[in-house]
Amino acid sequence: SQELEQSPQSLIVQEGKNLTINCTSSKTLYGLYWYKQKYGEGLIFLMMLQKGGEEKSHEKITAKLDEKKQQSSLHITASQPSHAGIYLCGAVPTDSWGKLQFGAGTQVVVTP
Amino acid sequence: GAGVSQTPSNKVTEKGKYVELRCDPISGHTALYWYRQSLGQGPEFLIYFQGTGAADDSGLPNDRFFAVRPEGSVSTLKIQRTERGDSAVYLCASSWSLGNTIYFGEGSWLTVV
């Protein structure tokens, strides 16, 4: 079965510092989504990656999918309090695009 | 509406009761998804629809759970004989079609007491 590991489980970063979250699959993926969630709220779409080696950026957030399409990273530059929350990767392990498998999430805390 | 709308936002029900959760997808979106999220965990797939038909319901935990989408728009997740273990946030999502960006609603918090 598909295994999706997300690391770290949580991290505390000082405002202005960079951070990276990783998402690793045991199998080649068809695609990968990154979402952000605040406690008690729904998931906010960040990026979707489909091609090996693909990289996308939006404001201070960059996501990459490796060539093998088994690992993705999410990098935040110069973190701000607004970046605090839970980041989730959702993998598309087969050609069944409706059946995302999510990691457990990474909780990000940004300190002053 | 502009986004995926879910009602109710919160529901407290007694063990053994029947519950319906409603999802109104983004207008024009043909694909609709249901996920369930427990505290401290990522969302867990339940079922998705392409149009009116359930394309994959392999995530429904047992036959107490059922979902419909009769006209290809609004969907209802139905839970019979609720159990305390059903307590979770039920998330609905939609996309233009399969393989496109999936947008989630705010969720329906279900508490079974």
CSV table of C-alpha atoms in Angstrom, one decimal:
chain,number,residue,atom,x,y,z
A,1,SER,CA,0.0,0.0,0.0
A,2,GLN,CA,1.0,3.6,-0.5
A,3,GLU,CA,3.0,5.1,2.4
A,4,LEU,CA,3.4,8.8,2.6
A,5,GLU,CA,5.7,10.3,5.2
A,6,GLN,CA,5.8,13.9,6.1
A,7,SER,CA,8.6,15.5,8.1
A,8,PRO,CA,9.2,17.1,10.5
A,9,GLN,CA,6.0,16.5,12.5
A,10,SER,CA,6.3,20.0,13.9
A,11,LEU,CA,8.7,22.9,13.9
A,12,ILE,CA,9.2,26.2,15.5
A,13,VAL,CA,10.9,28.9,13.4
A,14,GLN,CA,11.8,32.5,14.3
A,15,GLU,CA,10.1,35.1,12.2
A,16,GLY,CA,12.3,36.0,9.2
A,17,LYS,CA,13.9,32.6,9.0
A,18,ASN,CA,13.5,30.0,6.3
A,19,LEU,CA,11.9,26.5,6.7
A,20,THR,CA,11.5,23.4,4.7
A,21,ILE,CA,9.0,20.6,5.0
A,22,ASN,CA,9.4,17.2,3.2
A,23,CYS,CA,6.9,14.7,1.9
A,24,THR,CA,8.2,11.3,0.8
A,25,SER,CA,6.3,8.5,-0.9
A,26,SER,CA,7.3,4.8,-1.2
A,27,LYS,CA,6.0,4.7,-4.8
A,28,THR,CA,6.1,7.0,-7.8
A,29,LEU,CA,3.3,9.4,-7.8
A,30,TYR,CA,1.0,10.7,-10.4
A,31,GLY,CA,0.8,14.1,-8.7
A,32,LEU,CA,1.1,15.9,-5.4
A,33,TYR,CA,-0.8,18.7,-3.7
A,34,TRP,CA,0.2,21.0,-0.8
A,35,TYR,CA,-2.4,22.5,1.5
A,36,LYS,CA,-2.3,24.7,4.5
A,37,GLN,CA,-4.8,24.3,7.4
A,38,LYS,CA,-5.5,26.4,10.4
A,39,TYR,CA,-7.1,24.7,13.5
A,40,GLY,CA,-10.8,24.4,13.0
A,41,GLU,CA,-10.7,25.4,9.4
A,42,GLY,CA,-10.7,23.8,6.0
A,43,LEU,CA,-7.7,23.2,3.7
A,44,ILE,CA,-6.3,26.0,1.7
A,45,PHE,CA,-4.8,25.0,-1.6
A,46,LEU,CA,-1.2,26.1,-2.1
A,47,MET,CA,0.3,24.2,-5.1
A,48,MET,CA,-0.2,21.2,-7.3
A,49,LEU,CA,2.8,19.4,-8.9
A,50,GLN,CA,2.5,16.8,-11.6
A,51,LYS,CA,5.8,16.6,-13.5
A,52,GLY,CA,9.1,15.2,-12.3
A,53,GLY,CA,11.5,18.0,-11.5
A,54,GLU,CA,8.6,20.6,-11.4
A,55,GLU,CA,9.0,23.6,-9.2
A,56,LYS,CA,6.3,26.2,-8.4
A,57,SER,CA,6.4,29.4,-6.4
A,58,HIS,CA,3.8,31.7,-5.0
A,59,GLU,CA,4.9,34.7,-2.9
A,60,LYS,CA,7.4,33.3,-0.4
A,61,ILE,CA,6.5,29.6,-0.8
A,62,THR,CA,8.2,27.2,-3.2
A,63,ALA,CA,7.3,23.6,-3.8
A,64,LYS,CA,9.4,21.1,-5.7
A,65,LEU,CA,8.7,17.5,-7.0
A,66,ASP,CA,11.8,15.4,-7.6
A,67,GLU,CA,12.6,13.7,-10.9
A,68,LYS,CA,11.5,10.3,-9.6
A,69,LYS,CA,8.2,11.8,-8.4
A,70,GLN,CA,8.6,10.3,-5.0
A,71,GLN,CA,9.6,13.2,-2.9
A,72,SER,CA,8.4,16.8,-2.6
A,73,SER,CA,9.6,19.7,-0.5
A,74,LEU,CA,7.9,22.9,0.5
A,75,HIS,CA,10.1,25.8,1.3
A,76,ILE,CA,9.1,29.1,3.0
A,77,THR,CA,11.5,32.0,2.7
A,78,ALA,CA,11.6,34.7,5.5
A,79,SER,CA,8.7,33.2,7.5
A,80,GLN,CA,6.0,35.5,8.8
A,81,PRO,CA,3.3,34.9,11.5
A,82,SER,CA,0.8,34.4,8.7
A,83,HIS,CA,2.7,31.3,7.7
A,84,ALA,CA,1.8,29.5,11.0
A,85,GLY,CA,-0.5,26.5,10.6
A,86,ILE,CA,-0.5,22.9,9.6
A,87,TYR,CA,0.9,22.0,6.2
A,88,LEU,CA,-0.4,18.9,4.5
A,89,CYS,CA,0.9,17.0,1.4
A,90,GLY,CA,-1.7,15.0,-0.5
A,91,ALA,CA,-0.4,12.4,-2.9
A,92,VAL,CA,-2.0,10.9,-6.0
A,93,PRO,CA,-0.5,7.4,-5.9
A,94,THR,CA,-2.3,6.0,-8.9
A,95,ASP,CA,-4.2,7.3,-11.9
A,96,SER,CA,-7.2,7.6,-9.5
A,97,TRP,CA,-6.9,11.4,-9.2
A,98,GLY,CA,-9.9,11.6,-6.8
A,99,LYS,CA,-8.3,9.5,-4.1
A,100,LEU,CA,-5.7,11.7,-2.4
A,101,GLN,CA,-3.7,10.2,0.4
A,102,PHE,CA,-2.5,12.7,2.9
A,103,GLY,CA,0.4,12.8,5.2
A,104,ALA,CA,-0.1,13.5,8.9
A,105,GLY,CA,0.8,17.1,8.5
A,106,THR,CA,3.5,19.4,9.8
A,107,GLN,CA,2.6,22.0,12.4
A,108,VAL,CA,4.5,25.3,11.9
A,109,VAL,CA,4.9,27.8,14.7
A,110,VAL,CA,6.4,31.2,13.9
A,111,THR,CA,7.9,33.1,16.9
A,112,PRO,CA,8.6,36.8,17.1
B,1,GLY,CA,-21.2,30.6,-4.0
B,2,ALA,CA,-17.5,31.3,-4.4
B,3,GLY,CA,-16.3,28.3,-2.5
B,4,VAL,CA,-17.3,24.8,-1.3
B,5,SER,CA,-20.1,25.2,1.2
B,6,GLN,CA,-20.8,22.6,3.9
B,7,THR,CA,-23.7,22.5,6.3
B,8,PRO,CA,-24.0,22.1,9.2
B,9,SER,CA,-20.7,23.5,10.4
B,10,ASN,CA,-21.2,21.8,13.7
B,11,LYS,CA,-23.4,18.9,14.7
B,12,VAL,CA,-23.8,17.2,18.0
B,13,THR,CA,-25.8,14.0,18.0
B,14,GLU,CA,-26.6,11.1,20.2
B,15,LYS,CA,-25.2,7.7,19.7
B,16,GLY,CA,-27.4,5.6,17.5
B,17,LYS,CA,-29.0,8.6,15.7
B,18,TYR,CA,-29.0,9.3,11.9
B,19,VAL,CA,-27.0,12.2,10.5
B,20,GLU,CA,-26.9,14.0,7.1
B,21,LEU,CA,-24.1,16.3,6.1
B,22,ARG,CA,-24.5,18.5,3.0
B,23,CYS,CA,-22.0,19.7,0.5
B,24,ASP,CA,-22.5,22.4,-2.1
B,25,PRO,CA,-19.5,22.4,-4.5
B,26,ILE,CA,-18.1,25.2,-6.5
B,27,SER,CA,-20.5,25.9,-9.4
B,28,GLY,CA,-19.5,24.0,-12.5
B,29,HIS,CA,-17.3,21.5,-10.7
B,30,THR,CA,-18.0,18.0,-11.9
B,31,ALA,CA,-15.9,16.1,-9.4
B,32,LEU,CA,-16.8,16.0,-5.7
B,33,TYR,CA,-15.0,14.4,-2.8
B,34,TRP,CA,-15.6,13.5,0.8
B,35,TYR,CA,-12.8,13.1,3.4
B,36,ARG,CA,-12.8,12.6,7.1
B,37,GLN,CA,-10.3,14.1,9.5
B,38,SER,CA,-9.6,13.1,13.1
B,39,LEU,CA,-7.7,15.3,15.5
B,40,GLY,CA,-4.0,15.4,14.8
B,41,GLN,CA,-4.3,13.4,11.5
B,42,GLY,CA,-4.4,14.1,7.8
B,43,PRO,CA,-7.7,13.8,6.0
B,44,GLU,CA,-8.8,10.3,5.1
B,45,PHE,CA,-10.5,9.5,1.8
B,46,LEU,CA,-14.1,8.3,1.9
B,47,ILE,CA,-15.6,8.6,-1.6
B,48,TYR,CA,-15.6,10.7,-4.7
B,49,PHE,CA,-18.1,11.4,-7.4
B,50,GLN,CA,-17.6,12.2,-11.1
B,51,GLY,CA,-21.0,13.7,-12.0
B,52,THR,CA,-23.8,11.8,-10.4
B,53,GLY,CA,-22.1,8.5,-10.0
B,54,ALA,CA,-19.8,7.4,-7.2
B,55,ALA,CA,-16.5,6.7,-9.0
B,56,ASP,CA,-14.8,5.3,-6.0
B,57,ASP,CA,-16.4,4.6,-2.6
B,58,SER,CA,-13.6,2.3,-1.3
B,59,GLY,CA,-12.9,4.6,1.7
B,60,LEU,CA,-16.3,4.4,3.3
B,61,PRO,CA,-15.6,2.6,6.6
B,62,ASN,CA,-18.8,0.4,6.6
B,63,ASP,CA,-22.3,0.1,5.4
B,64,ARG,CA,-23.5,2.7,7.9
B,65,PHE,CA,-22.0,5.4,5.6
B,66,PHE,CA,-23.6,6.3,2.3
B,67,ALA,CA,-23.3,9.3,0.0
B,68,VAL,CA,-25.4,10.6,-2.9
B,69,ARG,CA,-25.2,13.2,-5.5
B,70,PRO,CA,-28.5,12.8,-7.4
B,71,GLU,CA,-28.2,15.8,-9.8
B,72,GLY,CA,-24.5,16.0,-10.1
B,73,SER,CA,-24.2,19.1,-7.9
B,74,VAL,CA,-25.1,19.0,-4.2
B,75,SER,CA,-24.0,15.9,-2.3
B,76,THR,CA,-25.2,14.4,1.0
B,77,LEU,CA,-23.2,12.2,3.3
B,78,LYS,CA,-25.5,10.0,5.4
B,79,ILE,CA,-24.4,8.2,8.5
B,80,GLN,CA,-26.8,5.7,10.1
B,81,ARG,CA,-26.7,4.5,13.7
B,82,THR,CA,-23.9,6.9,14.6
B,83,GLU,CA,-21.1,5.7,17.0
B,84,ARG,CA,-18.8,7.7,19.1
B,85,GLY,CA,-15.9,6.7,16.8
B,86,ASP,CA,-17.6,8.6,14.0
B,87,SER,CA,-16.8,11.9,15.7
B,88,ALA,CA,-14.5,13.8,13.3
B,89,VAL,CA,-14.5,16.7,10.8
B,90,TYR,CA,-16.1,15.7,7.6
B,91,LEU,CA,-14.5,17.6,4.7
B,92,CYS,CA,-16.0,18.0,1.3
B,93,ALA,CA,-14.1,19.2,-1.8
B,94,SER,CA,-14.6,19.7,-5.5
B,95,SER,CA,-12.7,20.2,-8.7
B,96,TRP,CA,-13.4,21.2,-12.2
B,97,SER,CA,-12.7,17.6,-13.2
B,98,LEU,CA,-10.3,14.9,-12.1
B,99,GLY,CA,-6.7,15.9,-12.2
B,100,ASN,CA,-7.5,19.6,-11.6
B,101,THR,CA,-7.0,21.6,-8.4
B,102,ILE,CA,-9.1,20.3,-5.5
B,103,TYR,CA,-10.7,22.9,-3.3
B,104,PHE,CA,-11.9,22.1,0.2
B,105,GLY,CA,-14.8,23.4,2.2
B,106,GLU,CA,-14.6,24.4,5.9
B,107,GLY,CA,-15.8,21.1,7.1
B,108,SER,CA,-18.7,19.8,9.2
B,109,TRP,CA,-17.6,19.0,12.8
B,110,LEU,CA,-19.5,15.9,14.0
B,111,THR,CA,-19.6,15.0,17.6
B,112,VAL,CA,-21.4,11.8,18.7
B,113,VAL,CA,-22.2,11.7,22.4
